[in-house]
PDB file of C-alpha atoms in Angstrom:
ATOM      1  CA  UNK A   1      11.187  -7.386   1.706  1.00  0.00           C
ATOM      2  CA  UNK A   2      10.951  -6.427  -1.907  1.00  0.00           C
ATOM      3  CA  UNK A   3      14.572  -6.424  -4.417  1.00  0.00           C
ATOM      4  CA  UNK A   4      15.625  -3.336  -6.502  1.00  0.00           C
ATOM      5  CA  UNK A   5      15.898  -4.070 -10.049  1.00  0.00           C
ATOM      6  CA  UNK A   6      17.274  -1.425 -12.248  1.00  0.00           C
ATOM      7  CA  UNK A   7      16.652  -1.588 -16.063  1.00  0.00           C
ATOM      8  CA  UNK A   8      18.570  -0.223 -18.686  1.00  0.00           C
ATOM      9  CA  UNK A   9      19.227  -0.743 -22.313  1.00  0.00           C
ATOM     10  CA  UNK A  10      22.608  -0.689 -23.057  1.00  0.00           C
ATOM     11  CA  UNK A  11      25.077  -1.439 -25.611  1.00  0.00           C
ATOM     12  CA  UNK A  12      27.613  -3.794 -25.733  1.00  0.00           C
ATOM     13  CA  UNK A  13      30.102  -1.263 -24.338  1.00  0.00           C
ATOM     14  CA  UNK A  14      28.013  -0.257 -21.436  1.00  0.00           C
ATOM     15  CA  UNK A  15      26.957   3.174 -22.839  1.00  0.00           C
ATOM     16  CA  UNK A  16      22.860   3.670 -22.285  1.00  0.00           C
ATOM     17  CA  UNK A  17      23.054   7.438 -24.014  1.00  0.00           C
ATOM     18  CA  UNK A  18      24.936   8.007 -27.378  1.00  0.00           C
ATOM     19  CA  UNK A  19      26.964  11.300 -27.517  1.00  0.00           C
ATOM     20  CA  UNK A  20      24.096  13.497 -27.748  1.00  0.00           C
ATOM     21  CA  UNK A  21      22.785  12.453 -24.268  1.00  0.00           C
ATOM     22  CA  UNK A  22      20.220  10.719 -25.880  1.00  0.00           C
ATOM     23  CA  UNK A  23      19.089   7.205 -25.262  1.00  0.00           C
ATOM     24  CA  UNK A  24      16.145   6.529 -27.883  1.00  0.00           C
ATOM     25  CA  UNK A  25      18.848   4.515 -30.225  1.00  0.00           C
ATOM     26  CA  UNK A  26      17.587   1.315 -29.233  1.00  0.00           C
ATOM     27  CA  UNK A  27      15.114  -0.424 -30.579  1.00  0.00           C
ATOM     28  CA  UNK A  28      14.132  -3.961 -28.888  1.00  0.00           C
ATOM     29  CA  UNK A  29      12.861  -6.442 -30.574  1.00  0.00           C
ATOM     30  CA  UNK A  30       9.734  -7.914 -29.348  1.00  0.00           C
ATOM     31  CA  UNK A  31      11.876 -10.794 -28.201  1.00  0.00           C
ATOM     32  CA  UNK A  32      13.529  -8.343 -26.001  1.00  0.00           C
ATOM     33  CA  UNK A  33      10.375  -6.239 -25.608  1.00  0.00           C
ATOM     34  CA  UNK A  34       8.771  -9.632 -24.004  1.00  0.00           C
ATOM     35  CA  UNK A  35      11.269 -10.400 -21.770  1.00  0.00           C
ATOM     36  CA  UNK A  36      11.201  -6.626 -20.324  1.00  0.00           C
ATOM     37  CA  UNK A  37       7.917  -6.623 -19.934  1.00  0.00           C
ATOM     38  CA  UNK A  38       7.590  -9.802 -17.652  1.00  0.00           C
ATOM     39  CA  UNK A  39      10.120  -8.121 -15.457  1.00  0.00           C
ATOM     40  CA  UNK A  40       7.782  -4.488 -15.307  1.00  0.00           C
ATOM     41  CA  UNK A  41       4.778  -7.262 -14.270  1.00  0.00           C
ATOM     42  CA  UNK A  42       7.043  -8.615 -11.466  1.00  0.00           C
ATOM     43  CA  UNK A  43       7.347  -4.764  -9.788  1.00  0.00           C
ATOM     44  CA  UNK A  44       4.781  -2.711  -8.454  1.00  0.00           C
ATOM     45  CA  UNK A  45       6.802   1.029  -8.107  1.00  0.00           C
ATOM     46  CA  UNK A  46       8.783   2.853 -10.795  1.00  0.00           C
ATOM     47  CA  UNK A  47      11.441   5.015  -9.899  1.00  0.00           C
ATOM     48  CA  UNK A  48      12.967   8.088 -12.411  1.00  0.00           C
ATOM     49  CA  UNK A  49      14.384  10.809 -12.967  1.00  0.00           C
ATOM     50  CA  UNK A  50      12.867  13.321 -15.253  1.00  0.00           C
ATOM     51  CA  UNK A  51      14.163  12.461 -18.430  1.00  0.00           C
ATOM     52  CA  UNK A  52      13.242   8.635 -18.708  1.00  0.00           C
ATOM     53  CA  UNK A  53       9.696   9.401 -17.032  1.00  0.00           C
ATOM     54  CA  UNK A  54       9.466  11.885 -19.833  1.00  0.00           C
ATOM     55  CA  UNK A  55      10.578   8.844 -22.243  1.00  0.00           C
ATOM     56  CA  UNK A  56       7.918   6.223 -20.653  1.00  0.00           C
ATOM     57  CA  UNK A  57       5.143   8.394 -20.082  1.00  0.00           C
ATOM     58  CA  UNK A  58       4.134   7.516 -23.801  1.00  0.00           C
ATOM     59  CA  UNK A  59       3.467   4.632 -22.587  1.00  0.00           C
ATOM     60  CA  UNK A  60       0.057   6.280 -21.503  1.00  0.00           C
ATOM     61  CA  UNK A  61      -0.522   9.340 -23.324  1.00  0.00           C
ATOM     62  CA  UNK A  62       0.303   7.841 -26.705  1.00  0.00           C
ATOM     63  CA  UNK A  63      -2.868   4.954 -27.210  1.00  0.00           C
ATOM     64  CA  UNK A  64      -1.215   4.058 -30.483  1.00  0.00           C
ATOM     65  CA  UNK A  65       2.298   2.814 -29.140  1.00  0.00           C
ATOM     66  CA  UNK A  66      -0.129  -0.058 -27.878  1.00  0.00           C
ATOM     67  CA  UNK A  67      -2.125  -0.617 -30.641  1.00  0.00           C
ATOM     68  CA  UNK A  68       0.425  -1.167 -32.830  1.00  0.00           C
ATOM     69  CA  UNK A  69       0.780  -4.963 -31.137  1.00  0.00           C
ATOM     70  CA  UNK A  70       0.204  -7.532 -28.248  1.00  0.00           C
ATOM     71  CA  UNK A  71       3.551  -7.344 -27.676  1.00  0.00           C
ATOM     72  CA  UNK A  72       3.687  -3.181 -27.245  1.00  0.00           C
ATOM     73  CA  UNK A  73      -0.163  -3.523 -25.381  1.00  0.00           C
ATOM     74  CA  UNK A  74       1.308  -5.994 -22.625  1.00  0.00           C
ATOM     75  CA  UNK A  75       4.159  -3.225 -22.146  1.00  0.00           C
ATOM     76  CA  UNK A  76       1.617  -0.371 -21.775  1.00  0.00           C
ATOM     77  CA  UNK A  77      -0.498  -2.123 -19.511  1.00  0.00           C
ATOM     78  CA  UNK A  78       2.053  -3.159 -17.149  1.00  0.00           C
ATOM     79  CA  UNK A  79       3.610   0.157 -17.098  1.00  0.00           C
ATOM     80  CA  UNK A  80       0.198   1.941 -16.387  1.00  0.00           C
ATOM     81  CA  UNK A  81      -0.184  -0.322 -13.490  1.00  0.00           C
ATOM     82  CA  UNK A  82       2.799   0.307 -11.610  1.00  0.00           C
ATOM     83  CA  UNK A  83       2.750   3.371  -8.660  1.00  0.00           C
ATOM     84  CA  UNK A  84       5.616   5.688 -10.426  1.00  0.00           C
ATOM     85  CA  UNK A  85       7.661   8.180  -8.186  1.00  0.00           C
ATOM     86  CA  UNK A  86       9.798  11.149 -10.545  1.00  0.00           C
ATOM     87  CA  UNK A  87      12.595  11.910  -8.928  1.00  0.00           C
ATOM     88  CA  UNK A  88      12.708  16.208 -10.543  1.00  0.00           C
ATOM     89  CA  UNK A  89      13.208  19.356  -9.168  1.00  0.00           C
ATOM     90  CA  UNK A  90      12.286  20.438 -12.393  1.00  0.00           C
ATOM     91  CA  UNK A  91       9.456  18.827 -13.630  1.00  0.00           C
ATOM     92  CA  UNK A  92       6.292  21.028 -12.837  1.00  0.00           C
ATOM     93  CA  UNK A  93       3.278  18.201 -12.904  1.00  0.00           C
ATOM     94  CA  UNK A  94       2.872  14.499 -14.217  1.00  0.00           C
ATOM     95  CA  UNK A  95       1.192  13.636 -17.001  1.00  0.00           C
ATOM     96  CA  UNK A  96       0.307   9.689 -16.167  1.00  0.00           C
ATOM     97  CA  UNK A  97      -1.907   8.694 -12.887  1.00  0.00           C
ATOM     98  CA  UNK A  98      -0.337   6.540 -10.449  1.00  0.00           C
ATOM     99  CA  UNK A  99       2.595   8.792 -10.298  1.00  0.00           C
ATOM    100  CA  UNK A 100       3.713  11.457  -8.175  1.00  0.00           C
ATOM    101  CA  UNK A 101       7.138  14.220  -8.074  1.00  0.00           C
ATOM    102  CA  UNK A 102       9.649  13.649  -5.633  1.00  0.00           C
ATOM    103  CA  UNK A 103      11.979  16.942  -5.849  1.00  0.00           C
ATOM    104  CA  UNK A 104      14.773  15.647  -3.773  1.00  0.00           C
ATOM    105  CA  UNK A 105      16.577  11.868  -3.529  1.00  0.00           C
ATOM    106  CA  UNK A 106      16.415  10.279  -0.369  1.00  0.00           C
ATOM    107  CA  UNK A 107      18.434   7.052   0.149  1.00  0.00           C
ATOM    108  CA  UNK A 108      16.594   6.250   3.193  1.00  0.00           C
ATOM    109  CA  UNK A 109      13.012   7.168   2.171  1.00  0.00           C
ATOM    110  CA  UNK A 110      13.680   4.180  -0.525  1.00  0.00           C
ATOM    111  CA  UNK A 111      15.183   1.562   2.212  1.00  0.00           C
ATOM    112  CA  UNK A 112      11.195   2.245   3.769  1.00  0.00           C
ATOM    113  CA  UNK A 113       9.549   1.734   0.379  1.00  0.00           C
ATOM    114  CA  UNK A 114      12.152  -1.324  -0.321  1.00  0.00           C
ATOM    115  CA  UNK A 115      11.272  -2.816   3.501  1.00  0.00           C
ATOM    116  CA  UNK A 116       7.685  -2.245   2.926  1.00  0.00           C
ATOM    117  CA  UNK A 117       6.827  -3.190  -0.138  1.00  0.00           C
ATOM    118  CA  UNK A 118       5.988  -6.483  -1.707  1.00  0.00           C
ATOM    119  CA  UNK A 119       6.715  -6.229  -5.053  1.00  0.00           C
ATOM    120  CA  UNK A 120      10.553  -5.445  -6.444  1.00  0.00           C
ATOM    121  CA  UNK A 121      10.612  -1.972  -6.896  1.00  0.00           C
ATOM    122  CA  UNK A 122      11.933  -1.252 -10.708  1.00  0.00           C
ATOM    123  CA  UNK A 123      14.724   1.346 -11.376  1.00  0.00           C
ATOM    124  CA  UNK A 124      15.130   2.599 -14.807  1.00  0.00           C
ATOM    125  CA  UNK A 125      17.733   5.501 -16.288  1.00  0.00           C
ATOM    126  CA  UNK A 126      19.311   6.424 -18.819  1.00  0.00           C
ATOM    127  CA  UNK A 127      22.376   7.280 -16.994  1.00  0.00           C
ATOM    128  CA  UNK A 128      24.798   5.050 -14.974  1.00  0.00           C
ATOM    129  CA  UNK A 129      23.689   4.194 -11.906  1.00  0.00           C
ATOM    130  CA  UNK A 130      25.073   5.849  -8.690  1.00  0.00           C
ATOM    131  CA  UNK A 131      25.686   3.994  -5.996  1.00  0.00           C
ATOM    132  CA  UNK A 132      23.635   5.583  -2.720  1.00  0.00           C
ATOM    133  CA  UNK A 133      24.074   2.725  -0.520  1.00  0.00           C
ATOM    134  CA  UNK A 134      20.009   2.077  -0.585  1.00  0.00           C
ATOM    135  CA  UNK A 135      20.218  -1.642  -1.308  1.00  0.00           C
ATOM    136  CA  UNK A 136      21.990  -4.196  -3.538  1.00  0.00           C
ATOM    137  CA  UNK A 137      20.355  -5.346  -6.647  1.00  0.00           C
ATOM    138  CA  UNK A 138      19.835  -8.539  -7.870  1.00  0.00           C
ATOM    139  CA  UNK A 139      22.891  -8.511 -10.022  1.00  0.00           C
ATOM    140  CA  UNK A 140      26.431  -6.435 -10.369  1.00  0.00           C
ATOM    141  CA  UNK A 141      24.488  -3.066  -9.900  1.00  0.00           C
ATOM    142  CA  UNK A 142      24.724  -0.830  -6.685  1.00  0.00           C
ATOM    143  CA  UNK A 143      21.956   1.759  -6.060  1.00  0.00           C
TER     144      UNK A 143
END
């Protein structure tokens, strides 16, 4: 059985959006950039919402985010490999491969994928987490 790990940059307070409801204040350095990126190698499925698949699909349609270092091009890569599922009843298509629309949440739909996979399954927002009783992550963080 695969773990859930749920990514988020936040600041010190705990906020991952500043008071605009945007979260594209932060800006990792490729210390930090590094150490995210060996933990998107480690999982094989993406889960979103809308707006941070809107944020990461850059990751693909934008070449030069990667060509700008080997540090960026090891993100991009291991983000293009990994099977991404959009949780939108909004969003009308994708824009990456690998990736496919979800429009509603299902807790137990994500207990399967968690049982059957074998790869942690990666969970990034840039909200706060709410707690759906799918699973326990490895750390403090319900989802």
């Amino acid at each position: 059985m695969s773990g859930l790990v749920y990514v988020a940059n936040t600041s010190l307070d705990g906020y991952t959006e500043d008071r605009g409801g945007r979260f594209d204040w932060t800006d990792p350095s490729d210390e930090v950039f590094a150490f995210i990126t060996n933990i998107v190698r480690k999982t094989r499925t993406h889960l979103y919402g809308r707006r941070m698949y809107e944020t990461m699909m850059v990751w693909e349609t934008d070449p030069s985010l990667a060509a700008q270092s080997p540090v960026l091009r090891g993100f991009a890569e291991a983000w293009q490999a990994a099977d991404k599922i959009v949780y939108s009843r909004t969003l009308g298509e994708v824009s990456t491969t690998r990736t496919r629309i979800e429009r509603n949440f299902d807790p137990d739909a994500v207990r399967k994928l968690k049982a059957s996979a074998r790869k942690d399954i990666l969970i990034a927002t840039g909200g706060r987490p709410r707690r759906t009783g799918a699973s326990r992550t490895r750390g403090t963080t319900s989802s």
